[in-house]
mmCIF file of C-alpha atoms in Angstrom:
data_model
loop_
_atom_site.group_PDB
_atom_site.id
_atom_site.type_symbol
_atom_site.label_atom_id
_atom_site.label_comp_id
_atom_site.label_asym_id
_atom_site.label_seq_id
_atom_site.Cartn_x
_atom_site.Cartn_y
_atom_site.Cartn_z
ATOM 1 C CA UNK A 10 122.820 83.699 107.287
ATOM 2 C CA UNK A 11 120.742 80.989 109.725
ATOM 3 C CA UNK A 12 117.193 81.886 110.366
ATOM 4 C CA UNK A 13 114.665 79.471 112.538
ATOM 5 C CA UNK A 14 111.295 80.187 112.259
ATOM 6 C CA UNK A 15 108.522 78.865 115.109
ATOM 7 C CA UNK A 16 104.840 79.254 114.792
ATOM 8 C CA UNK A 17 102.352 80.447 116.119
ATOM 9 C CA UNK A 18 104.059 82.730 118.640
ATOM 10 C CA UNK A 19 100.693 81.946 120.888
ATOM 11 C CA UNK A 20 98.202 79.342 121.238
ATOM 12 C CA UNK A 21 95.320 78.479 123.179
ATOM 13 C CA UNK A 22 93.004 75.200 122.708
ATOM 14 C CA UNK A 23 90.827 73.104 124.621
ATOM 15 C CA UNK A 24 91.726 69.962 126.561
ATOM 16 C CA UNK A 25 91.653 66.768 124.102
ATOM 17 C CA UNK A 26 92.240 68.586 121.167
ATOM 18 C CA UNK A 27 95.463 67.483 118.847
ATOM 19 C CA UNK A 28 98.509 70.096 118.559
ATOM 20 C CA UNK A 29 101.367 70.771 115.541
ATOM 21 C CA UNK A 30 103.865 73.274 116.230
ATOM 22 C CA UNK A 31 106.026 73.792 113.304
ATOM 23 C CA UNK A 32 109.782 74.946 113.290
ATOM 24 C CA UNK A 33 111.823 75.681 110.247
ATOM 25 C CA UNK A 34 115.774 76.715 109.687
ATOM 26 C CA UNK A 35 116.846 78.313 106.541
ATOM 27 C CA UNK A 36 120.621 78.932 105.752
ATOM 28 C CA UNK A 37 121.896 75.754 106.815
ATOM 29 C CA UNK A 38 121.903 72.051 106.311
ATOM 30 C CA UNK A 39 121.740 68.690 108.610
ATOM 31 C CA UNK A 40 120.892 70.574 111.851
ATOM 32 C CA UNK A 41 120.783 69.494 115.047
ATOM 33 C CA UNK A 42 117.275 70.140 115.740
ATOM 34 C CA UNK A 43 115.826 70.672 119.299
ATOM 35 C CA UNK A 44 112.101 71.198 120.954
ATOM 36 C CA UNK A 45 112.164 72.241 124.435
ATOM 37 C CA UNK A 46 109.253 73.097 127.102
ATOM 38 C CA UNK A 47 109.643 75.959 129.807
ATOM 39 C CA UNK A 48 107.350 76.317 132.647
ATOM 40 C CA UNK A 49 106.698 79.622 134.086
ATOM 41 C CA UNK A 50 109.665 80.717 135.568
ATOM 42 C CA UNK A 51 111.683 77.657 135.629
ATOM 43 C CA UNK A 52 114.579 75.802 133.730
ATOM 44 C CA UNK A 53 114.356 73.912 130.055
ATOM 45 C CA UNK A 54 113.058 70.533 129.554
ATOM 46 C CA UNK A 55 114.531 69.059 126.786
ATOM 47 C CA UNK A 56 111.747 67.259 125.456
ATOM 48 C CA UNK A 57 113.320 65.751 121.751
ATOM 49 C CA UNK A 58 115.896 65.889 119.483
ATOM 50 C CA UNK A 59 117.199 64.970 116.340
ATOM 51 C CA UNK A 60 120.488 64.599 114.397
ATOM 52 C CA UNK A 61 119.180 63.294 111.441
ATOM 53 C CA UNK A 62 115.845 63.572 109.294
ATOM 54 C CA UNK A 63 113.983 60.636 111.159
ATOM 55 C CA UNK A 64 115.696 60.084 114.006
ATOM 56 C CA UNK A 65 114.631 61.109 116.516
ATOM 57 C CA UNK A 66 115.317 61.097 120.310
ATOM 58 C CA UNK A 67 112.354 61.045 122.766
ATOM 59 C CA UNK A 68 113.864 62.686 126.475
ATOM 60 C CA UNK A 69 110.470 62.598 127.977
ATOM 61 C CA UNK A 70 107.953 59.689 128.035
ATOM 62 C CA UNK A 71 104.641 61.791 127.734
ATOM 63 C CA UNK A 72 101.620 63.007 125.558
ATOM 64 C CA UNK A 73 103.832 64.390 122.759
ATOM 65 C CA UNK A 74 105.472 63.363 119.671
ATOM 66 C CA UNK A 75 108.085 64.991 117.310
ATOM 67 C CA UNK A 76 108.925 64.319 113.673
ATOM 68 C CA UNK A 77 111.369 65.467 111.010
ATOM 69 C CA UNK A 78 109.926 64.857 107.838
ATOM 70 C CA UNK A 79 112.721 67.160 105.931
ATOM 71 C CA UNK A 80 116.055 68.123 107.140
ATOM 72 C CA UNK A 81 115.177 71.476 108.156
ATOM 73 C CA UNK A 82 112.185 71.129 109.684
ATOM 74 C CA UNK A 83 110.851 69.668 112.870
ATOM 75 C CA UNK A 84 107.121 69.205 113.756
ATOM 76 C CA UNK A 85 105.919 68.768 117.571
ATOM 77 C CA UNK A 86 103.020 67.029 117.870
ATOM 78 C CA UNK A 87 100.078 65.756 120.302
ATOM 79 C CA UNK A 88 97.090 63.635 119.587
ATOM 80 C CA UNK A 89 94.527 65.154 122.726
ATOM 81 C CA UNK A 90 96.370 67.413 124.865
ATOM 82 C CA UNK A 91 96.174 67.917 128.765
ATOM 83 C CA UNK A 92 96.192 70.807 130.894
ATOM 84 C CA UNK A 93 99.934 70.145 132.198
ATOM 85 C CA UNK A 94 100.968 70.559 128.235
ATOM 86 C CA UNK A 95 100.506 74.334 128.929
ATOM 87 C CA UNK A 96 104.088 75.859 128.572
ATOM 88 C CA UNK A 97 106.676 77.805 126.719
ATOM 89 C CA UNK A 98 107.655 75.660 123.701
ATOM 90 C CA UNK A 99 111.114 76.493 122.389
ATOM 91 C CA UNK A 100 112.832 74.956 119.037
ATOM 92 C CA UNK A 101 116.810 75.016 118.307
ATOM 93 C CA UNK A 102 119.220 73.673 115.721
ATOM 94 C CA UNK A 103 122.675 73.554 116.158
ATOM 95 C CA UNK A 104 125.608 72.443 114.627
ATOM 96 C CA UNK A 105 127.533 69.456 116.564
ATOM 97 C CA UNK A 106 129.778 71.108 119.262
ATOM 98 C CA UNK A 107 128.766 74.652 118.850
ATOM 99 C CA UNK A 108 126.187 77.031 120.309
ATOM 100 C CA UNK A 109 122.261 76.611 119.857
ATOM 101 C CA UNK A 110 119.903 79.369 118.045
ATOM 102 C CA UNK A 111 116.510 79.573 119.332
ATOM 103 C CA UNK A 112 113.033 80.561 117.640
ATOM 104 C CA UNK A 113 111.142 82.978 119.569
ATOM 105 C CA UNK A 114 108.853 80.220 121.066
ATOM 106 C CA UNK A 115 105.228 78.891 121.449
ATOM 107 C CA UNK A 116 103.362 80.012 124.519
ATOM 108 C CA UNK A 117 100.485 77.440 124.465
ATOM 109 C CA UNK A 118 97.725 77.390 126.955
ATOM 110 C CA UNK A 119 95.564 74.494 126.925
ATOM 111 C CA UNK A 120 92.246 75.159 128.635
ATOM 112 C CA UNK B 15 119.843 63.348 134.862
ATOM 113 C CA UNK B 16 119.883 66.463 134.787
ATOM 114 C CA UNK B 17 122.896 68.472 133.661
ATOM 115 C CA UNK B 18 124.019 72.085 134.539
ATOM 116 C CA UNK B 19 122.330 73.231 137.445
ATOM 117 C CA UNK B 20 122.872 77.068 138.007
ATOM 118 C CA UNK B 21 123.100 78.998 141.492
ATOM 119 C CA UNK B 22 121.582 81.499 142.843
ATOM 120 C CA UNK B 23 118.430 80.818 141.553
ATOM 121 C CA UNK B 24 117.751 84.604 141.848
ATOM 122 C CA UNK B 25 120.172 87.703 142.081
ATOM 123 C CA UNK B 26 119.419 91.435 142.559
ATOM 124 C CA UNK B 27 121.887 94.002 142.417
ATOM 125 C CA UNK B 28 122.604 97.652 141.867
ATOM 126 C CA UNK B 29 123.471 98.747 138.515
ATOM 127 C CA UNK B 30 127.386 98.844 138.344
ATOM 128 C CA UNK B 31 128.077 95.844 140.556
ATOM 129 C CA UNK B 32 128.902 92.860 139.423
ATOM 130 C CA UNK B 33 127.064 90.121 139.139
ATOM 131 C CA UNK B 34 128.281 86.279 139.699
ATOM 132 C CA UNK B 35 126.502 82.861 139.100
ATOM 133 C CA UNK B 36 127.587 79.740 138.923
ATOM 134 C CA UNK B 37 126.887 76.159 137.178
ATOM 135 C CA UNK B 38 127.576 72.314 138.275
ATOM 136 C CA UNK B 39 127.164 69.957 136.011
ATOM 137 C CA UNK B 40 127.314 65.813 136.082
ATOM 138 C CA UNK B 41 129.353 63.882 133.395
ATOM 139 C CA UNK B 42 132.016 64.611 131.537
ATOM 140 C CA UNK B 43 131.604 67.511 128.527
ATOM 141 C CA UNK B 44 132.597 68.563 125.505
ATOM 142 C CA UNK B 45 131.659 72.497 125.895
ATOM 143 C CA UNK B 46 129.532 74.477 128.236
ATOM 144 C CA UNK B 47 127.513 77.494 127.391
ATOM 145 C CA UNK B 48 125.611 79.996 128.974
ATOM 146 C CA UNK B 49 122.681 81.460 127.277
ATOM 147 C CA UNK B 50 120.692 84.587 128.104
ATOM 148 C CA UNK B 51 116.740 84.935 128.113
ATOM 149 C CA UNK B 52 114.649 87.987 128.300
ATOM 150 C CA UNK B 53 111.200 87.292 129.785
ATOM 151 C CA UNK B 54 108.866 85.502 127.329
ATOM 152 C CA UNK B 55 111.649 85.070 124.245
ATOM 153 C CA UNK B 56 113.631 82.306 123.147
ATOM 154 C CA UNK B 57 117.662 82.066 124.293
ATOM 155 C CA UNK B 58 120.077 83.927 123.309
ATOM 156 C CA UNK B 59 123.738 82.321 123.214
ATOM 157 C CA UNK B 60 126.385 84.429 125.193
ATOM 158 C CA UNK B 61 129.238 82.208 124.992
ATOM 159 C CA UNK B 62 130.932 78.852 124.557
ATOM 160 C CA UNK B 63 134.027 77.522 126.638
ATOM 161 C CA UNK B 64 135.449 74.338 125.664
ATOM 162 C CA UNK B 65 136.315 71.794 128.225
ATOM 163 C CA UNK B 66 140.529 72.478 127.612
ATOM 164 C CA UNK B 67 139.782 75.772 128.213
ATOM 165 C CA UNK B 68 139.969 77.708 131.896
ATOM 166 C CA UNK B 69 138.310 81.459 131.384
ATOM 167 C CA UNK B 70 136.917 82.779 128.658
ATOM 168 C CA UNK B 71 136.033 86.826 127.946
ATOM 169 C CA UNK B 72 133.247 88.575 125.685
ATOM 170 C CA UNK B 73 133.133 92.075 126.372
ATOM 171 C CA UNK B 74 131.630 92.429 130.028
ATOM 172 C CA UNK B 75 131.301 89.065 130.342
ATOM 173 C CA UNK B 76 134.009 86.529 131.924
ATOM 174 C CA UNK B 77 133.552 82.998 132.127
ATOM 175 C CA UNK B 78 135.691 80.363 134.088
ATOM 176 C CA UNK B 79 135.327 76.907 133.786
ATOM 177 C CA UNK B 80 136.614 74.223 136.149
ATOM 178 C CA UNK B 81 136.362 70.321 134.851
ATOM 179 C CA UNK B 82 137.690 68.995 138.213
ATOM 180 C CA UNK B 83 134.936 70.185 140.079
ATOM 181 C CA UNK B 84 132.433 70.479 137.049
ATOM 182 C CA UNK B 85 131.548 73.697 137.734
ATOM 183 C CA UNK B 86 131.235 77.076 135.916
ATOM 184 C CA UNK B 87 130.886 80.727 136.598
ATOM 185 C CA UNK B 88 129.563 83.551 134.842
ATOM 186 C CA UNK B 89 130.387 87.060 135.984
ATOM 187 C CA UNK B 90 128.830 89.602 134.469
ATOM 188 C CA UNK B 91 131.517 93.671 135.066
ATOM 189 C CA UNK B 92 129.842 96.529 135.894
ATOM 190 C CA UNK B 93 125.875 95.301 135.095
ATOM 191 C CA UNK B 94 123.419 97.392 133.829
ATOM 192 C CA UNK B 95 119.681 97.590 133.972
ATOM 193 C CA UNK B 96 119.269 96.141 130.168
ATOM 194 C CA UNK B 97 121.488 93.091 131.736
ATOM 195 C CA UNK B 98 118.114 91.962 133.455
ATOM 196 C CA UNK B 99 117.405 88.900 132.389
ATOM 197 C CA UNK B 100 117.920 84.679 132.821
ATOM 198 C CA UNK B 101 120.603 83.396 132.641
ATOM 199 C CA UNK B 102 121.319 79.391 131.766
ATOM 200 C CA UNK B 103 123.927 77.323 131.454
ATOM 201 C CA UNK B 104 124.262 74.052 129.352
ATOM 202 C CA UNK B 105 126.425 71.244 128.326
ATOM 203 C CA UNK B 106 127.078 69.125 125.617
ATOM 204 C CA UNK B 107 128.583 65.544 126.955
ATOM 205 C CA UNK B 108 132.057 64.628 125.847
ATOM 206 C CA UNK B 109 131.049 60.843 125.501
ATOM 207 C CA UNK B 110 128.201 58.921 123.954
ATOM 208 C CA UNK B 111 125.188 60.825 122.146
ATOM 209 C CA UNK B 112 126.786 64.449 121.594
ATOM 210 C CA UNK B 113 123.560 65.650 120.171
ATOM 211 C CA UNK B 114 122.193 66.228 123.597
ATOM 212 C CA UNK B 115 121.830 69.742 124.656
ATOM 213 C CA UNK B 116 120.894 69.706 128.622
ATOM 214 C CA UNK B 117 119.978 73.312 130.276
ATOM 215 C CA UNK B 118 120.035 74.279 133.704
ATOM 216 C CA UNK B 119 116.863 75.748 135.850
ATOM 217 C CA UNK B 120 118.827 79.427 135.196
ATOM 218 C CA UNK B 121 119.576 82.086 137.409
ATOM 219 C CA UNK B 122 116.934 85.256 137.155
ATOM 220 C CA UNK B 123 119.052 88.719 137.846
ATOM 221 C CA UNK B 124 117.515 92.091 138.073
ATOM 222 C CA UNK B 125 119.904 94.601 138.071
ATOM 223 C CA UNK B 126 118.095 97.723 139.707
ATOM 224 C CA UNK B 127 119.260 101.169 138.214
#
């Protein structure tokens, strides 16, 4: 069976320092692969995606970065984070026209 | 822009009623789905209705989907307390880059026992 793992489950670090969140799906191959940020209360951004291992799709001009340096594996990144990168960050893969499976998710508080 | 926007934004209901929200979306799809979210976890897919498809069931959950007015419902029989949760809609586009996944804002229920 699929399995996507996301870590750490929480996060806090200071203002200018650099970020890697780390996703990984097991059980399947050539994934659509997903990173989305949720403010407190509100809707998903869809922030990148991917349908291939280096492409990716940028949604959201901004202080982040994503890469895919395997197929099953997607890395968010940031060089100096800013306060307003506090959020919920959620990874996905699915498979072209079906449903999405989501990791558990990164709550990340820069401060 | 921004696909699959859900109303109400919040709902609150007795345990037993029935619960009804409701999706608009843009462009043209391929699928719609709604997904469910407890507080602080990732989503949770409920179900998938394809865009030749009218109304769809799982269990307590019946979903209608309407192409001419790009809209969708979700109606949740005979709720319970456990059903509190958010709920989100999404679509796939039926045209261009299909890899796109595009969520809603949700709709937050609390189903009071």
């Amino acid at each position: 069976s699929q399995t996507i793992h996301q870590w750490p489950a929480t996060l806090v670090q200071p203002v200018g320092s650099p970020l890697s969140l780390e996703c990984t799906v097991e059980g399947t191959s050539n994934p659509n692969l997903y990173w989305y940020r949720q403010a407190a209360g509100r809707g998903l951004q869809l922030l990148f995606y991917s349908v291939g291992i280096g492409q990716i799709s940028s949604e959201v001009p901004q202080n982040l970065s994503a890469s895919r340096p395997q197929d099953r594996q997607f890395i968010l990144s940031s060089k100096k984070l800013l306060l307003s990168d506090s959020g919920f960050y959620l990874c996905a893969w699915r498979r072209v026209h079906t449903e999405a499976f989501f990791g558990q998710g990164t709550r990340l508080t820069v401060v | 822009s921004q696909q699959g926007e859900e109303d109400p934004q919040a709902l609150s209901i007795q345990e037993g009623e029935n619960a009804t929200m409701n999706c608009s979306y843009k462009t043209s799809i391929n699928n719609l789905q709604w997904y469910r979210q407890n507080s602080g976890r990732g989503l949770v897919h409920l179900i998938l209705i394809r865009s030749n498809e009218r109304e769809k069931h799982s269990g307590r959950l019946r979903v209608t989907l309407d192409t001419s007015k790009k809209s969708s419902s979700l109606l949740i029989t005979a709720s319970r307390a456990a059903d509190t949760a958010s709920y989100f809609c999404a679509t796939v586009n039926s045209s261009g880059n299909t890899g796109k996944l595009i969520f809603g804002q949700g709709t937050t229920l609390q189903v009071k026992p």
